[in-house]
Tab-separated table of C-alpha atoms in Angstrom:
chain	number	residue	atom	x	y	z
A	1	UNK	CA	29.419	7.087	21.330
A	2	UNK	CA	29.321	5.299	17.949
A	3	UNK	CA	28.249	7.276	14.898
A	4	UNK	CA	25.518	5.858	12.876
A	5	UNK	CA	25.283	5.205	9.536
A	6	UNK	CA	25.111	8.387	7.178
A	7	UNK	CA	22.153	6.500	5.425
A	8	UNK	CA	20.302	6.674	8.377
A	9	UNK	CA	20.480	10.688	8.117
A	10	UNK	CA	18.781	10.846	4.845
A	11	UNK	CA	15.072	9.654	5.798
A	12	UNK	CA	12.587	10.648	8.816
A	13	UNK	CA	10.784	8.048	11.443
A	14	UNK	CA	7.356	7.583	9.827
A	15	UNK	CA	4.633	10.538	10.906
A	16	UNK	CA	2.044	8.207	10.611
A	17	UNK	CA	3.579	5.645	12.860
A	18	UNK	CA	4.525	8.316	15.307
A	19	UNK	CA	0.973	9.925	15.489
A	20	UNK	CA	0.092	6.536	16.249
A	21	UNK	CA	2.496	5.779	19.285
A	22	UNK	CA	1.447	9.194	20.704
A	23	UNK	CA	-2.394	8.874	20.184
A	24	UNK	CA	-4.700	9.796	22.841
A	25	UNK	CA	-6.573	6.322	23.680
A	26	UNK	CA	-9.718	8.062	23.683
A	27	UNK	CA	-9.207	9.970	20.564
A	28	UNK	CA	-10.620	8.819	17.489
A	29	UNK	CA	-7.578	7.839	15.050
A	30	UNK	CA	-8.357	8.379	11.304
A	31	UNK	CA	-4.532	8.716	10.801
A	32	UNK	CA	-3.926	4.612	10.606
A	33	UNK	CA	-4.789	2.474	7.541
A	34	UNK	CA	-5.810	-0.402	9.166
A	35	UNK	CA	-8.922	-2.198	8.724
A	36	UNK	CA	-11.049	-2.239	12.477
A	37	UNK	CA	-12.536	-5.648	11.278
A	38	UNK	CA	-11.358	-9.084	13.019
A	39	UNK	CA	-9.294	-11.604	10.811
A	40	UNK	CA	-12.234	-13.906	9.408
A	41	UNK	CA	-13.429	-16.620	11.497
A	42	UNK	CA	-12.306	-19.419	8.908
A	43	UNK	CA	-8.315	-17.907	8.499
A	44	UNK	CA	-8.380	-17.519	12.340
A	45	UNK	CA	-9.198	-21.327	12.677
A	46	UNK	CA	-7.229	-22.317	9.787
A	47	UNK	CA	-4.530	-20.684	11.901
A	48	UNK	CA	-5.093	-22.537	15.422
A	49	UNK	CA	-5.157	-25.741	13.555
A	50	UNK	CA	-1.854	-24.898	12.218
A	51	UNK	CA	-0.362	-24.265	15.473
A	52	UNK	CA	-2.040	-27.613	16.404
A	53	UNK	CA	-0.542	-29.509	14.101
A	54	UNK	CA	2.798	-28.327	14.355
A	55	UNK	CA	3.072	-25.828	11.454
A	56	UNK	CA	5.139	-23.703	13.861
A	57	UNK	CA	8.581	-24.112	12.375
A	58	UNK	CA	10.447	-22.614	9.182
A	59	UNK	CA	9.298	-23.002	6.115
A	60	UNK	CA	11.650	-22.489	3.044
A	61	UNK	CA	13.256	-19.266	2.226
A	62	UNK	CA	10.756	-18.342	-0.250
A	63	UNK	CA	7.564	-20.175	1.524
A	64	UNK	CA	5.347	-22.981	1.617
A	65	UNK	CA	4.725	-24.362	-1.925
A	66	UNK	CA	1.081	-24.853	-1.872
A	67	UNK	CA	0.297	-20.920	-1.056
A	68	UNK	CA	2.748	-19.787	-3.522
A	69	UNK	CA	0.970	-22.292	-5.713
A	70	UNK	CA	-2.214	-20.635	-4.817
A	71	UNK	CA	-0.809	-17.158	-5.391
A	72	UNK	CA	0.053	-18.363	-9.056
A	73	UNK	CA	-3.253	-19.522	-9.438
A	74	UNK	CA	-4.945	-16.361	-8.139
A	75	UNK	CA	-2.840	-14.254	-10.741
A	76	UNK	CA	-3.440	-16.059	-13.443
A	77	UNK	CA	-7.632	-15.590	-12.543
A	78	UNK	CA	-7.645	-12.381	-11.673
A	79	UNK	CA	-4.646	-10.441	-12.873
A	80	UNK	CA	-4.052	-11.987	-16.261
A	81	UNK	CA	-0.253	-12.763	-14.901
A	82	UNK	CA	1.592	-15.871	-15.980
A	83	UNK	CA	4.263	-17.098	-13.475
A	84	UNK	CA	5.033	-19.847	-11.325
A	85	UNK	CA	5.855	-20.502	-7.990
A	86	UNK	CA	9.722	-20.164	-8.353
A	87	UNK	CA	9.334	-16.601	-8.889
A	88	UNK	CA	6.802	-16.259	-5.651
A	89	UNK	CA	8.487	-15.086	-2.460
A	90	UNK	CA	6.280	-14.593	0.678
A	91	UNK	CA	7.698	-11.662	2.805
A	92	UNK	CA	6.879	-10.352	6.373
A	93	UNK	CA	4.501	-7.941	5.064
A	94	UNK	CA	4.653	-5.620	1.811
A	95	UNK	CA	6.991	-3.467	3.877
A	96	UNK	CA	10.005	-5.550	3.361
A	97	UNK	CA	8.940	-6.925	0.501
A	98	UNK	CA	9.614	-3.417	-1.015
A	99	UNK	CA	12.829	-3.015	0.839
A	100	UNK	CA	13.831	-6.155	-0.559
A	101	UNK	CA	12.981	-4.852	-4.211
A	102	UNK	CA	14.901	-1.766	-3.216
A	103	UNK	CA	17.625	-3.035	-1.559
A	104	UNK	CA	18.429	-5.770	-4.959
A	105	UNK	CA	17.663	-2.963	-7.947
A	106	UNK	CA	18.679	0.324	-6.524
A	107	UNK	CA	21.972	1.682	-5.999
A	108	UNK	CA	23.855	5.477	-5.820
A	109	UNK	CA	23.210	7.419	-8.787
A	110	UNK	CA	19.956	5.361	-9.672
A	111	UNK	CA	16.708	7.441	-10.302
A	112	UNK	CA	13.983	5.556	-9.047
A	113	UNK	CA	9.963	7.725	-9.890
A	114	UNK	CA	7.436	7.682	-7.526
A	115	UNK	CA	4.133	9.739	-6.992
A	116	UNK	CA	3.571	12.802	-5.550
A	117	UNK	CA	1.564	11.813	-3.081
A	118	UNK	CA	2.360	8.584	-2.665
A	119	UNK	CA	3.265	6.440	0.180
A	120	UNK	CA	6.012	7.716	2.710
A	121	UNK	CA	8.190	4.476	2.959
A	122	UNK	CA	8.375	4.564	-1.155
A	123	UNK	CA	11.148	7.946	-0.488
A	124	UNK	CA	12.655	6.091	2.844
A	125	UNK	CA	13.073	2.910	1.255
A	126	UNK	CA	14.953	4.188	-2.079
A	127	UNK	CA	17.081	6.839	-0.185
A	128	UNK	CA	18.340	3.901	2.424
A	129	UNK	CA	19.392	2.344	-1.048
A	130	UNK	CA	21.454	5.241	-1.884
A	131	UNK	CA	19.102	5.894	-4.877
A	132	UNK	CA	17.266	9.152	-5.914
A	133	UNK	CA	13.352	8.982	-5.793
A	134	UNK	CA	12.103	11.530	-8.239
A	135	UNK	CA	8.490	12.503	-7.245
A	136	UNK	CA	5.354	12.715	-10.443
A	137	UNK	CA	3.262	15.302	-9.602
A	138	UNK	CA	-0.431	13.887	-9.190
A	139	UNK	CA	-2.234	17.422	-8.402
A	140	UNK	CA	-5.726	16.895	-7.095
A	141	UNK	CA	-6.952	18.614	-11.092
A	142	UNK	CA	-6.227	15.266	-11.919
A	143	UNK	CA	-7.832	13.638	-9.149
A	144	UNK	CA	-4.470	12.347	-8.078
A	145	UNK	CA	-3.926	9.806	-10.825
A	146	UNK	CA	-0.588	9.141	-12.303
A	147	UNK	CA	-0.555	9.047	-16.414
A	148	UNK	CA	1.898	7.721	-18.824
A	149	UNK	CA	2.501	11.278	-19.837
A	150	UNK	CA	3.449	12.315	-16.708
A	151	UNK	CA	5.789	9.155	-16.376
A	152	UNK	CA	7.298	9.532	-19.614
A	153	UNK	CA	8.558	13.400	-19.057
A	154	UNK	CA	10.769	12.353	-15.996
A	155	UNK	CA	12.165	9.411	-17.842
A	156	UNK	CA	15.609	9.796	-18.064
A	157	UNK	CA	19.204	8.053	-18.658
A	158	UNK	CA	19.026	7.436	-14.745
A	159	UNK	CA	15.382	6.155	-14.100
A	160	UNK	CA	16.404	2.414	-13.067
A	161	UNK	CA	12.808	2.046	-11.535
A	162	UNK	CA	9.013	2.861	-10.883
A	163	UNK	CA	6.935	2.825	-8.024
A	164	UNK	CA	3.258	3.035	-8.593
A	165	UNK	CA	0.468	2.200	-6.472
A	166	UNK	CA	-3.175	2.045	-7.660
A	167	UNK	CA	-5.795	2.215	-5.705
A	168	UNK	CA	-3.431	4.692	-3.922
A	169	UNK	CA	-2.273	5.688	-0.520
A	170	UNK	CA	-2.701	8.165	0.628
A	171	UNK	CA	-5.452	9.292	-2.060
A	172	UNK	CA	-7.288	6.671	-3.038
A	173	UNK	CA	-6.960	7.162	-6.830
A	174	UNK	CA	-7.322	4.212	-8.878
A	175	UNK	CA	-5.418	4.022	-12.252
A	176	UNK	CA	-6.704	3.957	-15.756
A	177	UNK	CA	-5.911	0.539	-17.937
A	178	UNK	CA	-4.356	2.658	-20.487
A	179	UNK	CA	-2.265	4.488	-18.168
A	180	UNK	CA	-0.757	1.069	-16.378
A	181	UNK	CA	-0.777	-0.226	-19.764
A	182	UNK	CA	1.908	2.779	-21.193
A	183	UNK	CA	3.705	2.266	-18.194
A	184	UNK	CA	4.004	-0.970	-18.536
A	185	UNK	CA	5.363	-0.348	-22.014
A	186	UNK	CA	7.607	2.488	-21.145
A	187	UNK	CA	9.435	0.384	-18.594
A	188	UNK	CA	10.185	-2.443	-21.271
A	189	UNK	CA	11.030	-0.125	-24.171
A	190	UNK	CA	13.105	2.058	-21.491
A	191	UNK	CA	14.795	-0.556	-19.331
A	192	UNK	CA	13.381	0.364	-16.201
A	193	UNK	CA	11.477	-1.905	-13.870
A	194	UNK	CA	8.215	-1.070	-12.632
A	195	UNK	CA	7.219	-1.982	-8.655
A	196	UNK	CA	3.425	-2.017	-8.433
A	197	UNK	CA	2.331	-2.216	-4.907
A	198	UNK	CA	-0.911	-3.515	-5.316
A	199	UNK	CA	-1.788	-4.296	-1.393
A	200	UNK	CA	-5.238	-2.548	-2.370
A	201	UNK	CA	-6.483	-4.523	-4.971
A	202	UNK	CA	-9.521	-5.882	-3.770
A	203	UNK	CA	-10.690	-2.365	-1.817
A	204	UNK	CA	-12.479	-0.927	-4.991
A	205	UNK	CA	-15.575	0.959	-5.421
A	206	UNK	CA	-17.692	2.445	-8.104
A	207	UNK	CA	-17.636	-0.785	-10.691
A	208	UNK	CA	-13.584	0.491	-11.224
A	209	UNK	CA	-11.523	-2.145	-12.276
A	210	UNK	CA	-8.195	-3.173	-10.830
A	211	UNK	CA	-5.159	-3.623	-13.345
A	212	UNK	CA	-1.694	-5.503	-12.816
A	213	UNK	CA	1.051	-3.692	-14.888
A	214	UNK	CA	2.412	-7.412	-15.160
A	215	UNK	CA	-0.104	-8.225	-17.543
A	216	UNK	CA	1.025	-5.842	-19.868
A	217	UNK	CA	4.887	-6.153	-19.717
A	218	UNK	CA	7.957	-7.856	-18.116
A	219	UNK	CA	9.809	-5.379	-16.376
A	220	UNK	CA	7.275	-5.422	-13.498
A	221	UNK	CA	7.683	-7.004	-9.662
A	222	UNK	CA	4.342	-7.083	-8.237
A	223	UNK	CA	3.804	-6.527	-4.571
A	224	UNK	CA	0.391	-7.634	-2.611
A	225	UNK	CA	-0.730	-9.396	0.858
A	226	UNK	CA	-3.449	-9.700	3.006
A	227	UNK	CA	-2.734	-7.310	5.545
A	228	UNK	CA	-6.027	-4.722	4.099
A	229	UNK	CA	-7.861	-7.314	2.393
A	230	UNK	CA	-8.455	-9.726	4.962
A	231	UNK	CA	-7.874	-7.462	8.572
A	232	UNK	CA	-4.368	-9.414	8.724
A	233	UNK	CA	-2.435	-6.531	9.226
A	234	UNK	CA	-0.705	-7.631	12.619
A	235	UNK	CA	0.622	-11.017	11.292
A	236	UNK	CA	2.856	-10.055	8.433
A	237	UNK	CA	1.970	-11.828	5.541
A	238	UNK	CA	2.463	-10.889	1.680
A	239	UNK	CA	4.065	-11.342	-1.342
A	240	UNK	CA	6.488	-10.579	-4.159
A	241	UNK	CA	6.185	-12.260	-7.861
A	242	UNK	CA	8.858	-10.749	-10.281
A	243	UNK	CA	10.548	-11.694	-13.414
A	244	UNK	CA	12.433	-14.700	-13.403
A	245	UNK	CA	16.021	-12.548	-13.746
A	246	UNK	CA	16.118	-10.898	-10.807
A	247	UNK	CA	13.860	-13.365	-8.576
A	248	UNK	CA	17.525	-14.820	-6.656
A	249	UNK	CA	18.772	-11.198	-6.047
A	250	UNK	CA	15.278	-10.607	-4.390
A	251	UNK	CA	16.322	-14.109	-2.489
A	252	UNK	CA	18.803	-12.871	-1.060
A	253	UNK	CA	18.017	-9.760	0.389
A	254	UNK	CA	15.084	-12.012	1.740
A	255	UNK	CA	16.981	-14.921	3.085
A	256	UNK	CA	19.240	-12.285	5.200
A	257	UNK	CA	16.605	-9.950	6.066
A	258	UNK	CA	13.879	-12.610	7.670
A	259	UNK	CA	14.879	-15.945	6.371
A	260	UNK	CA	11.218	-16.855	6.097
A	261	UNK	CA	8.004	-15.357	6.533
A	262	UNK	CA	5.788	-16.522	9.582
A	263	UNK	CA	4.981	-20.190	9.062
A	264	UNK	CA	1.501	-19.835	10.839
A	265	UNK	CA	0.729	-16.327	9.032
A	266	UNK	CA	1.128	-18.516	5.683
A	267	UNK	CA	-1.224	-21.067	7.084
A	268	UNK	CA	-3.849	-17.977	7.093
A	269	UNK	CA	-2.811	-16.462	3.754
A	270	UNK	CA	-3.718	-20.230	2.079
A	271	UNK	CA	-7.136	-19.819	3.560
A	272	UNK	CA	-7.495	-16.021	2.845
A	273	UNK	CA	-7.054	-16.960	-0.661
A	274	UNK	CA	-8.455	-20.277	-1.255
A	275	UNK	CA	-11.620	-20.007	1.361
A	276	UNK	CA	-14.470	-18.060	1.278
A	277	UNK	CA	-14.687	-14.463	0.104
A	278	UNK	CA	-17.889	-13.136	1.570
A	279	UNK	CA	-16.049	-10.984	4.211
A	280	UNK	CA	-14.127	-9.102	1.862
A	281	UNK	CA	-17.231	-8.040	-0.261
A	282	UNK	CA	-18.764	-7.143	3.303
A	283	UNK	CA	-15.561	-5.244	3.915
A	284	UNK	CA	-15.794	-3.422	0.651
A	285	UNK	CA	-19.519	-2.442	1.226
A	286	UNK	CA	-18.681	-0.902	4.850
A	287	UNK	CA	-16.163	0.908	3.396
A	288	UNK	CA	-17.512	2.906	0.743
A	289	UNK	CA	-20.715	3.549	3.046
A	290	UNK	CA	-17.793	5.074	5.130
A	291	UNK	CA	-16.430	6.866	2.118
A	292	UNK	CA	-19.331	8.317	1.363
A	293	UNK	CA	-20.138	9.369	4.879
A	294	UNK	CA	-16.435	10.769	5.278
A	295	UNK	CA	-16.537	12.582	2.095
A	296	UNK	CA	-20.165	14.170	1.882
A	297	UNK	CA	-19.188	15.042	5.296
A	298	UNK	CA	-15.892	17.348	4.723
A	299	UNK	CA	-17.407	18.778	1.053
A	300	UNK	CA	-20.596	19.944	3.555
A	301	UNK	CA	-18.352	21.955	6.008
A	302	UNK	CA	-16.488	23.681	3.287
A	303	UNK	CA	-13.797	21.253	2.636
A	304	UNK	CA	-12.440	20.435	-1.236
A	305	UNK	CA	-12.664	16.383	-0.964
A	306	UNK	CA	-12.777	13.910	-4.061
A	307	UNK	CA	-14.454	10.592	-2.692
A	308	UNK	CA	-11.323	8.083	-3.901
A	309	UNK	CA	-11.957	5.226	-5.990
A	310	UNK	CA	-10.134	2.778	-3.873
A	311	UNK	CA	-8.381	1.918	-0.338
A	312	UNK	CA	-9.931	3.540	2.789
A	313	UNK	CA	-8.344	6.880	2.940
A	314	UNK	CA	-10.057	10.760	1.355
A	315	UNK	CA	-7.208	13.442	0.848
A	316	UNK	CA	-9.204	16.811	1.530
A	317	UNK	CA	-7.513	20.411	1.074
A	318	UNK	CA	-7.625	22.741	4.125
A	319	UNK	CA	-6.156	26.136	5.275
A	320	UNK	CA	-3.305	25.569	6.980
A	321	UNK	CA	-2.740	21.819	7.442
A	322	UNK	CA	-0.503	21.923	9.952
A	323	UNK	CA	-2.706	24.006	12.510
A	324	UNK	CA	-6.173	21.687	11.021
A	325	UNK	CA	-4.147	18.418	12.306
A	326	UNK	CA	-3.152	20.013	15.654
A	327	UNK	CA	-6.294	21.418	16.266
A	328	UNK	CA	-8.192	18.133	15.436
A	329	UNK	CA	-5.666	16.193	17.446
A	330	UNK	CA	-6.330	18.496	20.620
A	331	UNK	CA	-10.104	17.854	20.079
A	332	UNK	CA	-9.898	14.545	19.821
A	333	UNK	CA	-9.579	13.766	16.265
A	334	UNK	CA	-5.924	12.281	14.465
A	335	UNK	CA	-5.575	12.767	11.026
A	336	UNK	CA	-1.827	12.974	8.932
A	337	UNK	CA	-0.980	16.195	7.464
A	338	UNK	CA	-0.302	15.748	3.628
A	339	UNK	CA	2.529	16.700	3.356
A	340	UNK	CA	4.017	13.329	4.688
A	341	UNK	CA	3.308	11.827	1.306
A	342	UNK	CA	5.123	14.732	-1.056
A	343	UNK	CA	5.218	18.122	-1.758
A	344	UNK	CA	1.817	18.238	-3.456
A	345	UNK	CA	0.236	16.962	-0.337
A	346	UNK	CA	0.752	20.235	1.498
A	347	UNK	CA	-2.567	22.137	1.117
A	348	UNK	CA	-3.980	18.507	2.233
A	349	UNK	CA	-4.253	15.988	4.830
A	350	UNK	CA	-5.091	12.029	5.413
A	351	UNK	CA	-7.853	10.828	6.911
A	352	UNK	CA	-8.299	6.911	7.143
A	353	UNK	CA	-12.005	5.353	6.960
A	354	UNK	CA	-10.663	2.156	8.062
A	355	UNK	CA	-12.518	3.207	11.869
A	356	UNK	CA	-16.306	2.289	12.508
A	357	UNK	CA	-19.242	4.284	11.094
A	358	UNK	CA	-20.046	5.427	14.383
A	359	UNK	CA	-16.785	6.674	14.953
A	360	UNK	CA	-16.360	8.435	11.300
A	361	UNK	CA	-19.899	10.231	12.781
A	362	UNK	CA	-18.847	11.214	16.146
A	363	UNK	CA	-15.171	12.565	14.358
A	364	UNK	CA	-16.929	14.549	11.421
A	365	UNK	CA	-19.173	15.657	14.847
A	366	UNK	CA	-16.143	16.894	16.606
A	367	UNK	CA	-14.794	18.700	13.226
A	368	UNK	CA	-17.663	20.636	12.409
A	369	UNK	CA	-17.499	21.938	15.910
A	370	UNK	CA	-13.951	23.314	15.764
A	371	UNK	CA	-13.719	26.755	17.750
């Protein structure tokens, strides 16, 4: 027998991904963020016609022109960035578009921050670079938010990097300007660069405001896609814009990882962006009714839950985690326990409102009733 790779020993298969390999059909999963709605009707037949007409071969490495084109423009409009298309690469979802960044920046001895909570494959992805992720406590007293103070006291001679991620999984925190505005800042005085995984821009609530880190500085590679916008989560499709210096080591990691993204998944991503928008701001409404359900829900039976500002998942704090999620798993409920996402997630666990309304009822139903 062959002996794997020691990299291999350092990182865990995903929790959420196994909960959601083992799930009971007839449970009722709150442990996966993916939107329940269908791709919109006018990206689905933007798709077809693709196929149709042939769009079913590569495209270059870094993508068709006139959706990075697009992209640009979209930046420029709503994020303040300036770019162009030769710094656009379109990757087989943000999951390899962060290995990529990983994979091209990080190396042994590197310190790269990330929160605490934050997203699982932010520790897997550094550590299978041989890098150091070095968790920022975002306690719930803070209603999970990372600061610039709390980045700039685990700054250090090491710190080649930043991951942060507003609105936030697994929390749903949404960032203050100022705060992405000092990072920003820090990252340029300090040399560092900053990886903002913004795949939940558009899933906002409560008249917050989304900011891009890129606006505010050049160290910064930002990360998005339409996998939560738009529903598009099966068919791969986002995107990575960074400064123009390390845009060919991002190449190729890309070109040898994938070669291209999906030719017909870029046809969709054209529409997403440059078609109608009335089913994301339908989205968006169903999904804070859902928040609010979800949340006033768990505070009523006892539970400490802050209703997030962003994405589709609430973070509440339990006794005993561990027994909650096996317990609501053998009733018929999945959740995560927090402690997937960091240390600081271990009084909590994740519950995704990406399911209907009806089922968010019948599963706060089942909770309450816990023997």
């Amino acid at each position: 027998m062959i002996k794997n790779a020691k990299r291999t020993d350092s990182i865990e298969l995903s929790t959420i991904r196994k909960l959601f390999e083992v799930t009971n059909p007839d449970a009722i999963n709150l442990g996966i963020g993916e939107p329940d709605f269908d791709v919109p009707e006018n990206i689905r037949k933007a798709m077809k016609k693709g196929i149709d007409e042939g769009f079913t071969h590569y495209s270059s490495n870094k993508g068709f022109d006139n959706l990075r084109q697009a992209i640009v423009s979209k930046l420029k409009e709503e994020n303040n960035i300036k770019t162009d298309i030769d710094n656009v690469i379109l990757t087989c979802g943000a999951s390899e578009a962060l290995f990529d960044c990983c994979q091209a920046l990080f190396e042994k001895d590197d310190e790269v921050l990330i929160p605490n909570p934050g997203f699982l494959s932010y520790e897997a992805g550094i550590k299978l670079a041989e890098a150091k992720p070095v968790g920022i406590e975002t306690p719930m007293e803070n209603d999970f938010k990372l600061t610039a103070d709390d980045v700039q006291e685990q700054i250090s001679s090491k710190t080649k990097g930043i991951i942060i991620n507003s609105p936030s999984n697994p929390t749903g925190a949404v960032m203050e300007k100022e705060d992405i505005k000092a990072i920003a800042e820090l990252a340029d005085d300090h040399n560092f660069m900053i990886i903002s995984d913004e795949i939940y821009e558009k899933i906002i609530y409560d008249n917050k405001k989304h900011y891009s880190p890129a606006e505010f500085g050049e160290n910064v590679i930002t990360l998005n896609g339409f996998s939560k916008t738009y529903a598009m989560t099966g068919l791969r499709i986002a995107y990575m814009v960074s400064p123009k210096y390390i845009t060919e080591d991002l190449l190729k990691i890309h070109q040898y990882a994938t070669a291209c993204a999906s030719s017909i998944s870029q046809i969709g991503g054209l529409e997403a962006l440059t078609g109608p928008q009335d089913s994301v701001n339908n989205m968006v409404k169903e999904f804070k009714r859902r928040r609010d359900l979800i949340c006033d829900s768990l505070n009523d039976m006892g539970y400490n839950c802050i209703k997030g500002e962003g994405a589709f998942y609430v973070f509440p704090k339990v006794n005993d985690p561990k027994f909650f999620v096996q317990k609501a798993m053998d009733a018929g409920v999945i959740c995560v326990p927090g402690v997937a996402f960091g240390s600081v997630g271990k009084d909590f666990v994740r519950m995704s409102y990406a399911n209907s309304y009806e089922n968010i009822v019948k599963a706060m139903d089942i909770l309450k009733n816990m023997d």
